[in-house]
Short mmCIF file of C-alpha atoms and ligand atoms in Angstrom, two decimals:
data_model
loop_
_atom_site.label_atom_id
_atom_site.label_comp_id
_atom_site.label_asym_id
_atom_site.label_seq_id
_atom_site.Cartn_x
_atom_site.Cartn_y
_atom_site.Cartn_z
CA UNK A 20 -256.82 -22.27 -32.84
CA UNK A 21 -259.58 -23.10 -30.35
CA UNK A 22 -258.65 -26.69 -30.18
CA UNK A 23 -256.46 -26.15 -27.30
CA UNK A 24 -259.85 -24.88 -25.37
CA UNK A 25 -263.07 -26.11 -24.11
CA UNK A 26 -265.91 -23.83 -25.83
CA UNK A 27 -269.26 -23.55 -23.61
CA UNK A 28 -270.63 -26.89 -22.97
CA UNK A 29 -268.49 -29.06 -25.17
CA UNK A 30 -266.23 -32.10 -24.18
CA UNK A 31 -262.34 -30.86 -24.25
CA UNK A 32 -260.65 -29.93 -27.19
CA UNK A 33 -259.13 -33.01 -29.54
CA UNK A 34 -255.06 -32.58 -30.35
CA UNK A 35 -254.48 -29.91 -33.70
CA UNK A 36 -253.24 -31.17 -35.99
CA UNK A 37 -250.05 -29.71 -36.25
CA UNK A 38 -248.18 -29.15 -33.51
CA UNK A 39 -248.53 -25.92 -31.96
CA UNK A 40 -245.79 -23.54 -30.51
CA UNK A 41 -245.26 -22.69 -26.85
CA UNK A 42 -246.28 -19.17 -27.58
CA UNK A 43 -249.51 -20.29 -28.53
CA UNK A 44 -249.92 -23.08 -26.40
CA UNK A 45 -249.26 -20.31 -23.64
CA UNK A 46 -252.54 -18.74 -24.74
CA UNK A 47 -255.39 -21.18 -25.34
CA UNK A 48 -253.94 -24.66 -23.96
CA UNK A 49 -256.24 -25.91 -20.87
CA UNK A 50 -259.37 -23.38 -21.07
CA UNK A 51 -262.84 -24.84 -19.64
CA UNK A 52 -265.32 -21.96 -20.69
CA UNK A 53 -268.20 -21.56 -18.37
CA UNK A 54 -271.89 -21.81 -19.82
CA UNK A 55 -271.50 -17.92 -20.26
CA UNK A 56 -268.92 -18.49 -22.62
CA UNK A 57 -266.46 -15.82 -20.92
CA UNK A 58 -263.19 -14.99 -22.64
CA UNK A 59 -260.87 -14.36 -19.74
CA UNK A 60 -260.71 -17.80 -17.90
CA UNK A 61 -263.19 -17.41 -14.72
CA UNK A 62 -262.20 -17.62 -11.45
CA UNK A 63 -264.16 -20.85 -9.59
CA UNK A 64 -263.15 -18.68 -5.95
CA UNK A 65 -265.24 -21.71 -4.42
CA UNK A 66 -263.84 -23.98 -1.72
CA UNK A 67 -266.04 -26.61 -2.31
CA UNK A 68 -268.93 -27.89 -5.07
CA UNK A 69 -272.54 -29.03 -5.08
CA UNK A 70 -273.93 -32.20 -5.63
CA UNK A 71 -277.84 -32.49 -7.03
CA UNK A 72 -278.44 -35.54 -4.71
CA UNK A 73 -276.82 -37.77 -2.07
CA UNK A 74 -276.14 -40.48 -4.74
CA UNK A 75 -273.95 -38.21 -7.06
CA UNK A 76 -271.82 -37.32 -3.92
CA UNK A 77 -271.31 -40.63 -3.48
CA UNK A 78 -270.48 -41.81 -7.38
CA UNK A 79 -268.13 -38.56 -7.29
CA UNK A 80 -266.18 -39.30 -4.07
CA UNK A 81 -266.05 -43.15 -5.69
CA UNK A 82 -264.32 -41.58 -9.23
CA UNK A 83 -264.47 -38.10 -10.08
CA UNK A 84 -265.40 -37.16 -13.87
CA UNK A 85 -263.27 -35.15 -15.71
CA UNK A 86 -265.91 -31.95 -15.17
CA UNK A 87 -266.33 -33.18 -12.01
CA UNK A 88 -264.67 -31.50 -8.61
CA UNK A 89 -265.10 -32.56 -5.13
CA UNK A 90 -262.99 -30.05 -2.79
CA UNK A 91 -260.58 -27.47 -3.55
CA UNK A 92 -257.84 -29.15 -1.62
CA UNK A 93 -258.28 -31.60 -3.96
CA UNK A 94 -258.76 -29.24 -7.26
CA UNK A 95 -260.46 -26.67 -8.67
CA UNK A 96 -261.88 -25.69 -12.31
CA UNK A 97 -259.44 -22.61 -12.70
CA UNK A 98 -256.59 -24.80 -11.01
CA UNK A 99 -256.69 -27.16 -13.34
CA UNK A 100 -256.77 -24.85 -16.50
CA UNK A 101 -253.64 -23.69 -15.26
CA UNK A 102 -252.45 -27.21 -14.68
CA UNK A 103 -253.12 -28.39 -18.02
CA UNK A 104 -251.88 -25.19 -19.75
CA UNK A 105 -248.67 -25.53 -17.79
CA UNK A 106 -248.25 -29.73 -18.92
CA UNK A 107 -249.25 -28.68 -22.45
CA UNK A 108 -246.60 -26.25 -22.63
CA UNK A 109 -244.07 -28.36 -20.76
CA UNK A 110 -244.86 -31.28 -22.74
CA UNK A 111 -245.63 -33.65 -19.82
CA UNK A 112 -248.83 -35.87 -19.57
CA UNK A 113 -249.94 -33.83 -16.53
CA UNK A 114 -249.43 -31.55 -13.82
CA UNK A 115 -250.32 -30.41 -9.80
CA UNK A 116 -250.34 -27.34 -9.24
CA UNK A 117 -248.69 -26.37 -5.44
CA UNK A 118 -249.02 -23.57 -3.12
CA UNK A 119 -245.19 -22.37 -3.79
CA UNK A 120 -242.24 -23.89 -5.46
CA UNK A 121 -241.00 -25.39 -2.27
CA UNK A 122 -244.25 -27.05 -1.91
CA UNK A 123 -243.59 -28.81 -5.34
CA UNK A 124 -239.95 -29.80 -4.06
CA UNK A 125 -241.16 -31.41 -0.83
CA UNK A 126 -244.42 -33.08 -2.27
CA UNK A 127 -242.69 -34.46 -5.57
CA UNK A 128 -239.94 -36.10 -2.84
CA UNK A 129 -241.91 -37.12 0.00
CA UNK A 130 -245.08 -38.48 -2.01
CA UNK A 131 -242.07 -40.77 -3.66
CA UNK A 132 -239.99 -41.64 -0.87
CA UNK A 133 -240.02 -44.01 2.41
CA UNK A 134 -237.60 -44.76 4.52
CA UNK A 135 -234.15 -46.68 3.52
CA UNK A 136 -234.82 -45.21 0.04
CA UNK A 137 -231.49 -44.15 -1.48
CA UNK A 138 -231.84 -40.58 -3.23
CA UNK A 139 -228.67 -38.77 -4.96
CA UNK A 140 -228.88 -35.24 -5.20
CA UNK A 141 -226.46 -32.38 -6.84
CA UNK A 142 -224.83 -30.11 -4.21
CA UNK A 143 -225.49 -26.61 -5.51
CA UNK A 144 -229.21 -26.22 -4.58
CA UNK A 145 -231.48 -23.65 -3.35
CA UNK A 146 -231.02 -22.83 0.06
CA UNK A 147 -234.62 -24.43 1.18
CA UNK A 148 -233.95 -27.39 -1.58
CA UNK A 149 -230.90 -28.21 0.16
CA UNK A 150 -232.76 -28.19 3.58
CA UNK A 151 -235.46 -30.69 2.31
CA UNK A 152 -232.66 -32.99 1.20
CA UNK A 153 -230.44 -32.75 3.96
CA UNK A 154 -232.92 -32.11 6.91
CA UNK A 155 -236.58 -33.49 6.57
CA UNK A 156 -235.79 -36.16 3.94
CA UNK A 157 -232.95 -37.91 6.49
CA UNK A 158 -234.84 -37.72 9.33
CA UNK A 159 -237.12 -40.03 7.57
CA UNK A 160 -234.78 -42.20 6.87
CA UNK A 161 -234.06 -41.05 3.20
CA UNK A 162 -230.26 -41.92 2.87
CA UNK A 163 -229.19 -38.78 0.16
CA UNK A 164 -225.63 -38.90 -1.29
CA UNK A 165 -224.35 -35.43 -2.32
CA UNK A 166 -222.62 -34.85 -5.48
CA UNK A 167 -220.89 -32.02 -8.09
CA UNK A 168 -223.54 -32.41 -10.32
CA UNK A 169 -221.43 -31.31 -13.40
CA UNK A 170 -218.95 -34.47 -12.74
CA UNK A 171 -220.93 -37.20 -14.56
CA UNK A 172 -218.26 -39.72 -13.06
CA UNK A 173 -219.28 -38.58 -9.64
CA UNK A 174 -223.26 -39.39 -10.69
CA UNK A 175 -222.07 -42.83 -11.54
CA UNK A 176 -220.07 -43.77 -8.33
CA UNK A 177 -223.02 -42.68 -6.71
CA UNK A 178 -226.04 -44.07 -8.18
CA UNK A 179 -226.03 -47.63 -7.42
CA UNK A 180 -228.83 -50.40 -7.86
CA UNK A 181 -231.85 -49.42 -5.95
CA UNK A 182 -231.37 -46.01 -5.50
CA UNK A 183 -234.77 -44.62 -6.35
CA UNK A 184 -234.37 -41.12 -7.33
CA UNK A 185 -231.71 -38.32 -8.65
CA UNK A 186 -232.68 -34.55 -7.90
CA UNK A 187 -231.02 -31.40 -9.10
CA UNK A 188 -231.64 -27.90 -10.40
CA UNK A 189 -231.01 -28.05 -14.32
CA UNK A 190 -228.89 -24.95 -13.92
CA UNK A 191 -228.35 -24.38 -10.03
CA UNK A 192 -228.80 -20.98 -7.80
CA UNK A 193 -227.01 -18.74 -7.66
CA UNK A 194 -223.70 -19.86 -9.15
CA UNK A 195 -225.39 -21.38 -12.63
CA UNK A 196 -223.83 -24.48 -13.26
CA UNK A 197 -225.54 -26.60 -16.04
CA UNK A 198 -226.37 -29.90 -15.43
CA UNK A 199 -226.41 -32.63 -18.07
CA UNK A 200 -230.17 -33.57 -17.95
CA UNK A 201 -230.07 -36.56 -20.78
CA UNK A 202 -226.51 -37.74 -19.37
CA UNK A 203 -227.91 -37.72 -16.13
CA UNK A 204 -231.00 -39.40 -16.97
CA UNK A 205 -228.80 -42.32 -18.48
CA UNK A 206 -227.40 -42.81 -15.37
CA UNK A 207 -230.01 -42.91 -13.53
CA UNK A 208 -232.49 -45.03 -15.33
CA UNK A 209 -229.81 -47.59 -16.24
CA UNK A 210 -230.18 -48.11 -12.01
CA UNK A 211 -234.32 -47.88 -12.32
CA UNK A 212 -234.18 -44.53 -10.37
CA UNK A 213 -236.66 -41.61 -11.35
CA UNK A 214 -235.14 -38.06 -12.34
CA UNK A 215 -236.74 -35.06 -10.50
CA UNK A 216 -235.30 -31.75 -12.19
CA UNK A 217 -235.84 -28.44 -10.64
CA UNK A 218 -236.03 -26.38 -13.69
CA UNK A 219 -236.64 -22.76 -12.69
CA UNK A 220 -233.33 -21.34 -14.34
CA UNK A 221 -234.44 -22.86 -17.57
CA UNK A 222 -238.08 -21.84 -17.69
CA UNK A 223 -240.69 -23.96 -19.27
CA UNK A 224 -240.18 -22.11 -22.65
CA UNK A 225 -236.39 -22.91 -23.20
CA UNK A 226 -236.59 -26.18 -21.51
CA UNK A 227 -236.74 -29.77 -23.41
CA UNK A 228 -236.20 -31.95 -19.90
CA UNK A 229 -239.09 -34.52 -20.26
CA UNK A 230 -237.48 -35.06 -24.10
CA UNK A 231 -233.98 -35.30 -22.80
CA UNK A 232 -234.85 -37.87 -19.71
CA UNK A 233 -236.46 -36.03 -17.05
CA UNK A 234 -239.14 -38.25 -15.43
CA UNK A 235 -240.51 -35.29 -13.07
CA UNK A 236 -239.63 -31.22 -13.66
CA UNK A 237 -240.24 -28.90 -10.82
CA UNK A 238 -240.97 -25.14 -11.51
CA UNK A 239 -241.64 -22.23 -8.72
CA UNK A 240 -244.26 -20.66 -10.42
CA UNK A 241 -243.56 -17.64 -8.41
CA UNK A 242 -240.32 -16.95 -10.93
CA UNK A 243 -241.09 -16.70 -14.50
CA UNK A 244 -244.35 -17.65 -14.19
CA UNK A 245 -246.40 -15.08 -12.43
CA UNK A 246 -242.90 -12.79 -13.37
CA UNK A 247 -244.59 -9.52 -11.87
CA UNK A 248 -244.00 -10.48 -8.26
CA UNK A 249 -247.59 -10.78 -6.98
CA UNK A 250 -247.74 -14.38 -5.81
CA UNK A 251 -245.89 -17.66 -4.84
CA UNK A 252 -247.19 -20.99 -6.90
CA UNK A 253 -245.45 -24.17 -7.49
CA UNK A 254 -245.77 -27.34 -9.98
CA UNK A 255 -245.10 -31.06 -10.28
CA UNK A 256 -245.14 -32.31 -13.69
CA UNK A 257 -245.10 -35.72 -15.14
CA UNK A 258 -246.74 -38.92 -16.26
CA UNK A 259 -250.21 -39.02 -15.76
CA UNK A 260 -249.90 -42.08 -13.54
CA UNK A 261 -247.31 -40.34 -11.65
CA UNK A 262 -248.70 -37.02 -11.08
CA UNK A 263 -252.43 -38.51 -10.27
CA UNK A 264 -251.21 -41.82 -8.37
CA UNK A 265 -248.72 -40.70 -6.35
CA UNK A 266 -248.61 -36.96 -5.82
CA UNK A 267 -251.74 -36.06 -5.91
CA UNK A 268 -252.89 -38.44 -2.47
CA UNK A 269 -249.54 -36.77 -1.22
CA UNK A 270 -250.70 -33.14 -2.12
CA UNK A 271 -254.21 -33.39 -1.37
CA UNK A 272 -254.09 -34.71 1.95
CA UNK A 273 -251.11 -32.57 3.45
CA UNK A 274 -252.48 -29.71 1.57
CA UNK A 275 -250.43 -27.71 -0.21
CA UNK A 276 -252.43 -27.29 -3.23
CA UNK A 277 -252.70 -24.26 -5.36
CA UNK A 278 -255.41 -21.24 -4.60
CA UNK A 279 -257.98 -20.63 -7.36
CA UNK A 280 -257.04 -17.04 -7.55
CA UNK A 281 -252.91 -17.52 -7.48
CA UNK A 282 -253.75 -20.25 -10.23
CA UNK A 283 -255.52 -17.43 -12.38
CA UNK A 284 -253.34 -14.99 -11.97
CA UNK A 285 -250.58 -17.80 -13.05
CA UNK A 286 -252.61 -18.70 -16.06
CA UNK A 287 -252.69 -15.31 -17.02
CA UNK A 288 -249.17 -14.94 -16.55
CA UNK A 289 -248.54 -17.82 -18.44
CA UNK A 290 -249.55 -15.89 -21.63
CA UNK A 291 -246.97 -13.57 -21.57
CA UNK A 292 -244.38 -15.72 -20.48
CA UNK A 293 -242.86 -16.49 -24.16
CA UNK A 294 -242.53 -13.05 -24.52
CA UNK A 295 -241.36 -11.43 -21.40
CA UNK A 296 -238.71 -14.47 -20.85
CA UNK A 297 -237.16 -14.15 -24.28
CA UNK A 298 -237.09 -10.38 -23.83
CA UNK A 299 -235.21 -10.70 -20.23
CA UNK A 300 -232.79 -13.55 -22.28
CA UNK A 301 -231.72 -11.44 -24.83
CA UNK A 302 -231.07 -8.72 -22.34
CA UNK A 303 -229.07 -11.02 -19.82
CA UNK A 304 -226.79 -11.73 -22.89
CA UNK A 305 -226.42 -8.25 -23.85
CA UNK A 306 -225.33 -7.72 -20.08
CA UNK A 307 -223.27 -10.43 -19.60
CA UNK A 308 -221.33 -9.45 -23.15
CA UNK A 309 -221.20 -5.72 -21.66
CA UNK A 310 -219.86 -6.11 -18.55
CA UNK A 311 -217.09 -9.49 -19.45
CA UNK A 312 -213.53 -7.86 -19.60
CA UNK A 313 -215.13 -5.14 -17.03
CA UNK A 314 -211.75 -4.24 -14.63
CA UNK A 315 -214.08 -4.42 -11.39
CA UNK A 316 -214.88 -7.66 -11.77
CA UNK A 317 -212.96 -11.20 -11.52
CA UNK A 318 -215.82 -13.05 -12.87
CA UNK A 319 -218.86 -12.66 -15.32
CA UNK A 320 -221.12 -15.97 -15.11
CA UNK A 321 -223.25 -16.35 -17.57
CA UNK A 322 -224.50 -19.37 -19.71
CA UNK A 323 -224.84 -18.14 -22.59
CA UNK A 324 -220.96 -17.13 -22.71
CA UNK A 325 -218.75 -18.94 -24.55
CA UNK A 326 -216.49 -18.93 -21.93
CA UNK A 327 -218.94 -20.52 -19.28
CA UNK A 328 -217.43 -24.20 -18.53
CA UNK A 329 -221.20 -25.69 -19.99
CA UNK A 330 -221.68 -22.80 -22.67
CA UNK A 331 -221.85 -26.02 -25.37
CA UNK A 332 -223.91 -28.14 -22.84
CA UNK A 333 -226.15 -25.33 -22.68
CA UNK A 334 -226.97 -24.38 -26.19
CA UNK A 335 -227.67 -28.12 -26.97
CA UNK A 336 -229.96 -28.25 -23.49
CA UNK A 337 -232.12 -24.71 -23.67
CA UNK A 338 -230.64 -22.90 -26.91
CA UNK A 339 -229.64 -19.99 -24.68
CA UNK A 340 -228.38 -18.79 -21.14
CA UNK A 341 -231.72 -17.68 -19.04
CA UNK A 342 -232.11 -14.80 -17.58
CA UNK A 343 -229.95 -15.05 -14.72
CA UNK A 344 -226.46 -13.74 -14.88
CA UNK A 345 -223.76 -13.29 -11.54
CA UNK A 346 -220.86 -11.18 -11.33
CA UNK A 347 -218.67 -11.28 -8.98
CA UNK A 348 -216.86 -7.76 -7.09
CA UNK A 349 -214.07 -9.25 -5.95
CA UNK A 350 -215.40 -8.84 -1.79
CA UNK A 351 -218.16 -8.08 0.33
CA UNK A 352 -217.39 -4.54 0.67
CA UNK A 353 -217.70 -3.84 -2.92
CA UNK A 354 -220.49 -6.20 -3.53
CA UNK A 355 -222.25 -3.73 -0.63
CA UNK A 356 -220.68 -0.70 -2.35
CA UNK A 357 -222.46 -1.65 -5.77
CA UNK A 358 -225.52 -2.55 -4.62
CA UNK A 359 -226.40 0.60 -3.15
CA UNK A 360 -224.88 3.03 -5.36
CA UNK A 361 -227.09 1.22 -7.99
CA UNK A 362 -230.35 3.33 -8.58
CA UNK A 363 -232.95 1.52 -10.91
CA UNK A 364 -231.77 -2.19 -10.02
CA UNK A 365 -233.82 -3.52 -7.41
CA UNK A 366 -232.11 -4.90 -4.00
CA UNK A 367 -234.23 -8.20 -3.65
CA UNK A 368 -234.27 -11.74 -3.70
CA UNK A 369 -237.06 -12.93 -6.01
CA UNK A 370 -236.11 -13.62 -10.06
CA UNK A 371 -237.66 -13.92 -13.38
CA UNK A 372 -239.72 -10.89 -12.41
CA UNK A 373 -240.55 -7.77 -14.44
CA UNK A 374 -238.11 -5.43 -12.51
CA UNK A 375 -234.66 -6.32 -12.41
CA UNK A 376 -233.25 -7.82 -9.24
CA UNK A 377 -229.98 -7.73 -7.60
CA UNK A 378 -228.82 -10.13 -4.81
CA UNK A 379 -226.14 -10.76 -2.59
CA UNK A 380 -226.44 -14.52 -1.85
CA UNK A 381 -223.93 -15.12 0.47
CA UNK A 382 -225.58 -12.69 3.33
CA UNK A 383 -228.92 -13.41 2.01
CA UNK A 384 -230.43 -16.56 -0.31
CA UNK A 385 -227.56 -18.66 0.77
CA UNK A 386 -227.01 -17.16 4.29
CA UNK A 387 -227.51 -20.04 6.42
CA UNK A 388 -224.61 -22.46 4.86
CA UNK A 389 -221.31 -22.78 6.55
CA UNK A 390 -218.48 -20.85 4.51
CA UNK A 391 -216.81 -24.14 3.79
CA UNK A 392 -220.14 -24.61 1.65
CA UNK A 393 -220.47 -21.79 0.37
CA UNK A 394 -217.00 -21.69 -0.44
CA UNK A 395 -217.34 -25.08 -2.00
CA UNK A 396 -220.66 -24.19 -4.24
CA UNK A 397 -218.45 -20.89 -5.56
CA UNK A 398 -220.44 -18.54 -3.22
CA UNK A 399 -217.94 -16.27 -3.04
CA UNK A 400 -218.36 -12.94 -0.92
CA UNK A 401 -218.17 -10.13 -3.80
CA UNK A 402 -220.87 -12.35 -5.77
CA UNK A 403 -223.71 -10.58 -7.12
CA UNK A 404 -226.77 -12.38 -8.62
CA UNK A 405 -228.47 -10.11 -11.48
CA UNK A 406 -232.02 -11.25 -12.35
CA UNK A 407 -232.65 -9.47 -15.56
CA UNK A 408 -236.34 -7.79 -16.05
CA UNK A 409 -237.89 -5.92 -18.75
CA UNK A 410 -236.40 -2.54 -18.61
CA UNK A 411 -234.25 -1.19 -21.65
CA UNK A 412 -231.08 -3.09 -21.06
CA UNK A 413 -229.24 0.15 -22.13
CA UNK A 414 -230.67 1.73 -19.15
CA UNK A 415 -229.65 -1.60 -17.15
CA UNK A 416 -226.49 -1.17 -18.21
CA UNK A 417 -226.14 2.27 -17.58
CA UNK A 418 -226.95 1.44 -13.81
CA UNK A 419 -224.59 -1.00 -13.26
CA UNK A 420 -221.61 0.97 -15.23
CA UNK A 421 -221.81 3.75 -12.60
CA UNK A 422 -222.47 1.62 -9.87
CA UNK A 423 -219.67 -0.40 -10.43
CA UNK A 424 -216.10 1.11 -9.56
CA UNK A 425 -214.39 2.66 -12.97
CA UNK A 426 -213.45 0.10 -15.17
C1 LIG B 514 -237.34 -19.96 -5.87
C2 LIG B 514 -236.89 -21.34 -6.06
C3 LIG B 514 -237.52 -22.39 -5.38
C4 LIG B 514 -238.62 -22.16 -4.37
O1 LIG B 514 -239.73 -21.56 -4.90
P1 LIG B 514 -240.82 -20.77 -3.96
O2 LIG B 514 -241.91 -20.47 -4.92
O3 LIG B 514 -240.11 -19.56 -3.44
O4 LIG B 514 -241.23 -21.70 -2.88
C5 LIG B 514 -237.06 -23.67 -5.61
N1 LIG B 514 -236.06 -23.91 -6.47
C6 LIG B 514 -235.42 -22.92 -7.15
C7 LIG B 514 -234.32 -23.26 -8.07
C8 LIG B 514 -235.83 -21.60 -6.96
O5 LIG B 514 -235.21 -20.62 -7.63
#
């Protein structure tokens, strides 16, 4: 069971030989033991590292060993166990680990991308994902074509030769549309452009993108991750020669690279992860099942429905519907109305934590876009985003069912 980990002294762990779970991986992938031999992974809280003599600074700053760490801009010892826990779980040949999810967004683009590059991008995004692609991106010249990212037709008219990248959330905030990640990837590669996936929604233990096409998958680590709200992180998976070559000289020279404690506290999270996100799935279900057919509401959206327009798309992709469902109230006023008659539901905008989160996007998240667009993405006023936690889901339930007008 130890293969995934370093023991004291010793060279890291050779590949079991049978493959092992994301639950386990979760747990032992990516430790470096200390010469103490600790069994919580150590915190290296050190900025920067020692060298026994002026000629090993110089062989290090000429190629770094394995072992071998030169600033923490550039990476640290407990950094990287959480980077290669994260790429063993995700299946990817590597990772860098980023200061917040937006930090992965921005560095994965703009260590990719110069100017007259051609980039086409899905139109329901995160508020600050939409603002890299439509702000900072075309002011350096990035030309980025907007699509409905569920209309494969409307990928193909606009991926043309040369166009060097596709971007989208795998299942997009806050109105969870599901994306066609190997369809898309088809596309795309067919016209030699990479495929960057934001793939918070699906979680790195339900998601399969690097199998079904994804060159690059993006997670805010301060989602299901860390899941107790403590602390932003970010990652950029990928091939080794991608991650290394071409992100890292982007990340560790603009410098938003991951802190050594946020990175423990993230590896430590990552243990629990299996557990606590299947948990939170199996509630979000049980919600979204509850409250469909509920009189107050003109829409349940939820995945893992079989009336969701992807539902099929979605089994194949993650096997199930996240932990994210949205309801909508019909208007503002009783959107308001529900939110604050509702007593153990938190009014927030984080997800994927512990306690269970309610937000109204339109006034918050997804404040800042014209009504047109929000209109357009299905941002209607009476929607309410439900991040589901750990709580009994009959008491979750129970909250929402008074909270909600009678039904
Ligand atoms: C939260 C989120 C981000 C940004 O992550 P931060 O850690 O808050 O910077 C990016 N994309 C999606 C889909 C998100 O939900």
């Amino acid at each position: 069971m130890t293969d995934l980990s370093k023991k004291p002294g010793e060279a890291p762990g050779t590949a079991p030989a049978r493959p092992l779970s994301k639950r386990t991986t979760a747990v032992h992938a990516g430790v470096r033991r200390s010469q103490y031999g600790e069994v919580s992974e150590a915190i290296f809280l050190t900025q920067g590292f020692v060298y026994d003599t002026a000629e090993a600074a110089e062989a290090r700053f000429q190629q770094a060993g394995p072992d071998e760490f030169i600033y923490a801009r550039y990476g640290n010892p407990t950094v990287r166990m959480f980077e290669e826990r994260i790429a063993a779980l995700e299946g990817a040949e590597d990772a860098f680990a980023t200061a917040s999810g937006m930090a992965a967004v921005s560095g994965a683009l703009m260590s990719m991308l110069k100017a007259g590059d051609h980039v086409v991008s899905s139109r329901a995004l995160f508020g600050s994902c939409l603002y890299v692609l439509e702000e900072v991106l075309t002011r350096f010249g990035v030309e980025v074509t907007f699509v409905d990212g569920t209309d494969l037709d409307a990928w193909r008219a606009a991926i043309r030769p040369g166009t060097r990248a596709v971007f989208f959330e795998s299942v997009s905030n806050p109105t969870l549309e599901v994306i066609d990640i190997a369809a898309v990837s088809e596309l795309a590669h067919a016209a030699g452009a990479l495929v960057l996936v934001d793939n918070v929604f699906a979680t790195p233990i339900f998601s399969r993108a690097i199998s079904q096409g994804a060159d690059v998958v993006i997670y805010s680590a301060t989602k299901h991750m860390d899941g107790q709200g403590r602390a932003l992180g970010g990652v950029i998976l990928g091939t080794r020669e991608f991650v290394r070559k071409t992100v890292e000289p982007y990340m560790k020279h603009t410098g938003g690279s991951l802190s050594p404690f946020t990175a423990w506290m993230l590896l430590k999270g990552l243990e629990t992860m299996d557990l606590r996100v299947r948990a939170q799935a199996a509630s979000a279900l049980a919600l979204a099942e509850a409250l469909s057919g509920h009189s107050a509401l003109s829409r349940v959206i939820y995945p893992g429905l079989p009336g969701h327009p992807q539902h099929l798309l979605t089994l194949a992709q993650n096997g199930q519907g996240g932990t994210v469902l949205a309801i909508d109230t019909g208007s503002k006023e009783a959107a308001f109305e529900t939110l604050n008659a509702l007593q153990l539901w938190t009014i927030s905008n984080n997800l994927g934590d512990a306690k269970s989160i309610v937000t109204h996007p339109a006034t918050t998240t997804h404040q800042r876009l014209p009504d047109e667009t929000k209109a357009a993405l299905g941002i209607t006023p009476g929607m309410i985003r439900l991040s589901v936690g750990l709580e009994a889901p009959e008491d979750l339930l129970a909250d929402l069912r008074q909270a909600l007008p009678p039904g």
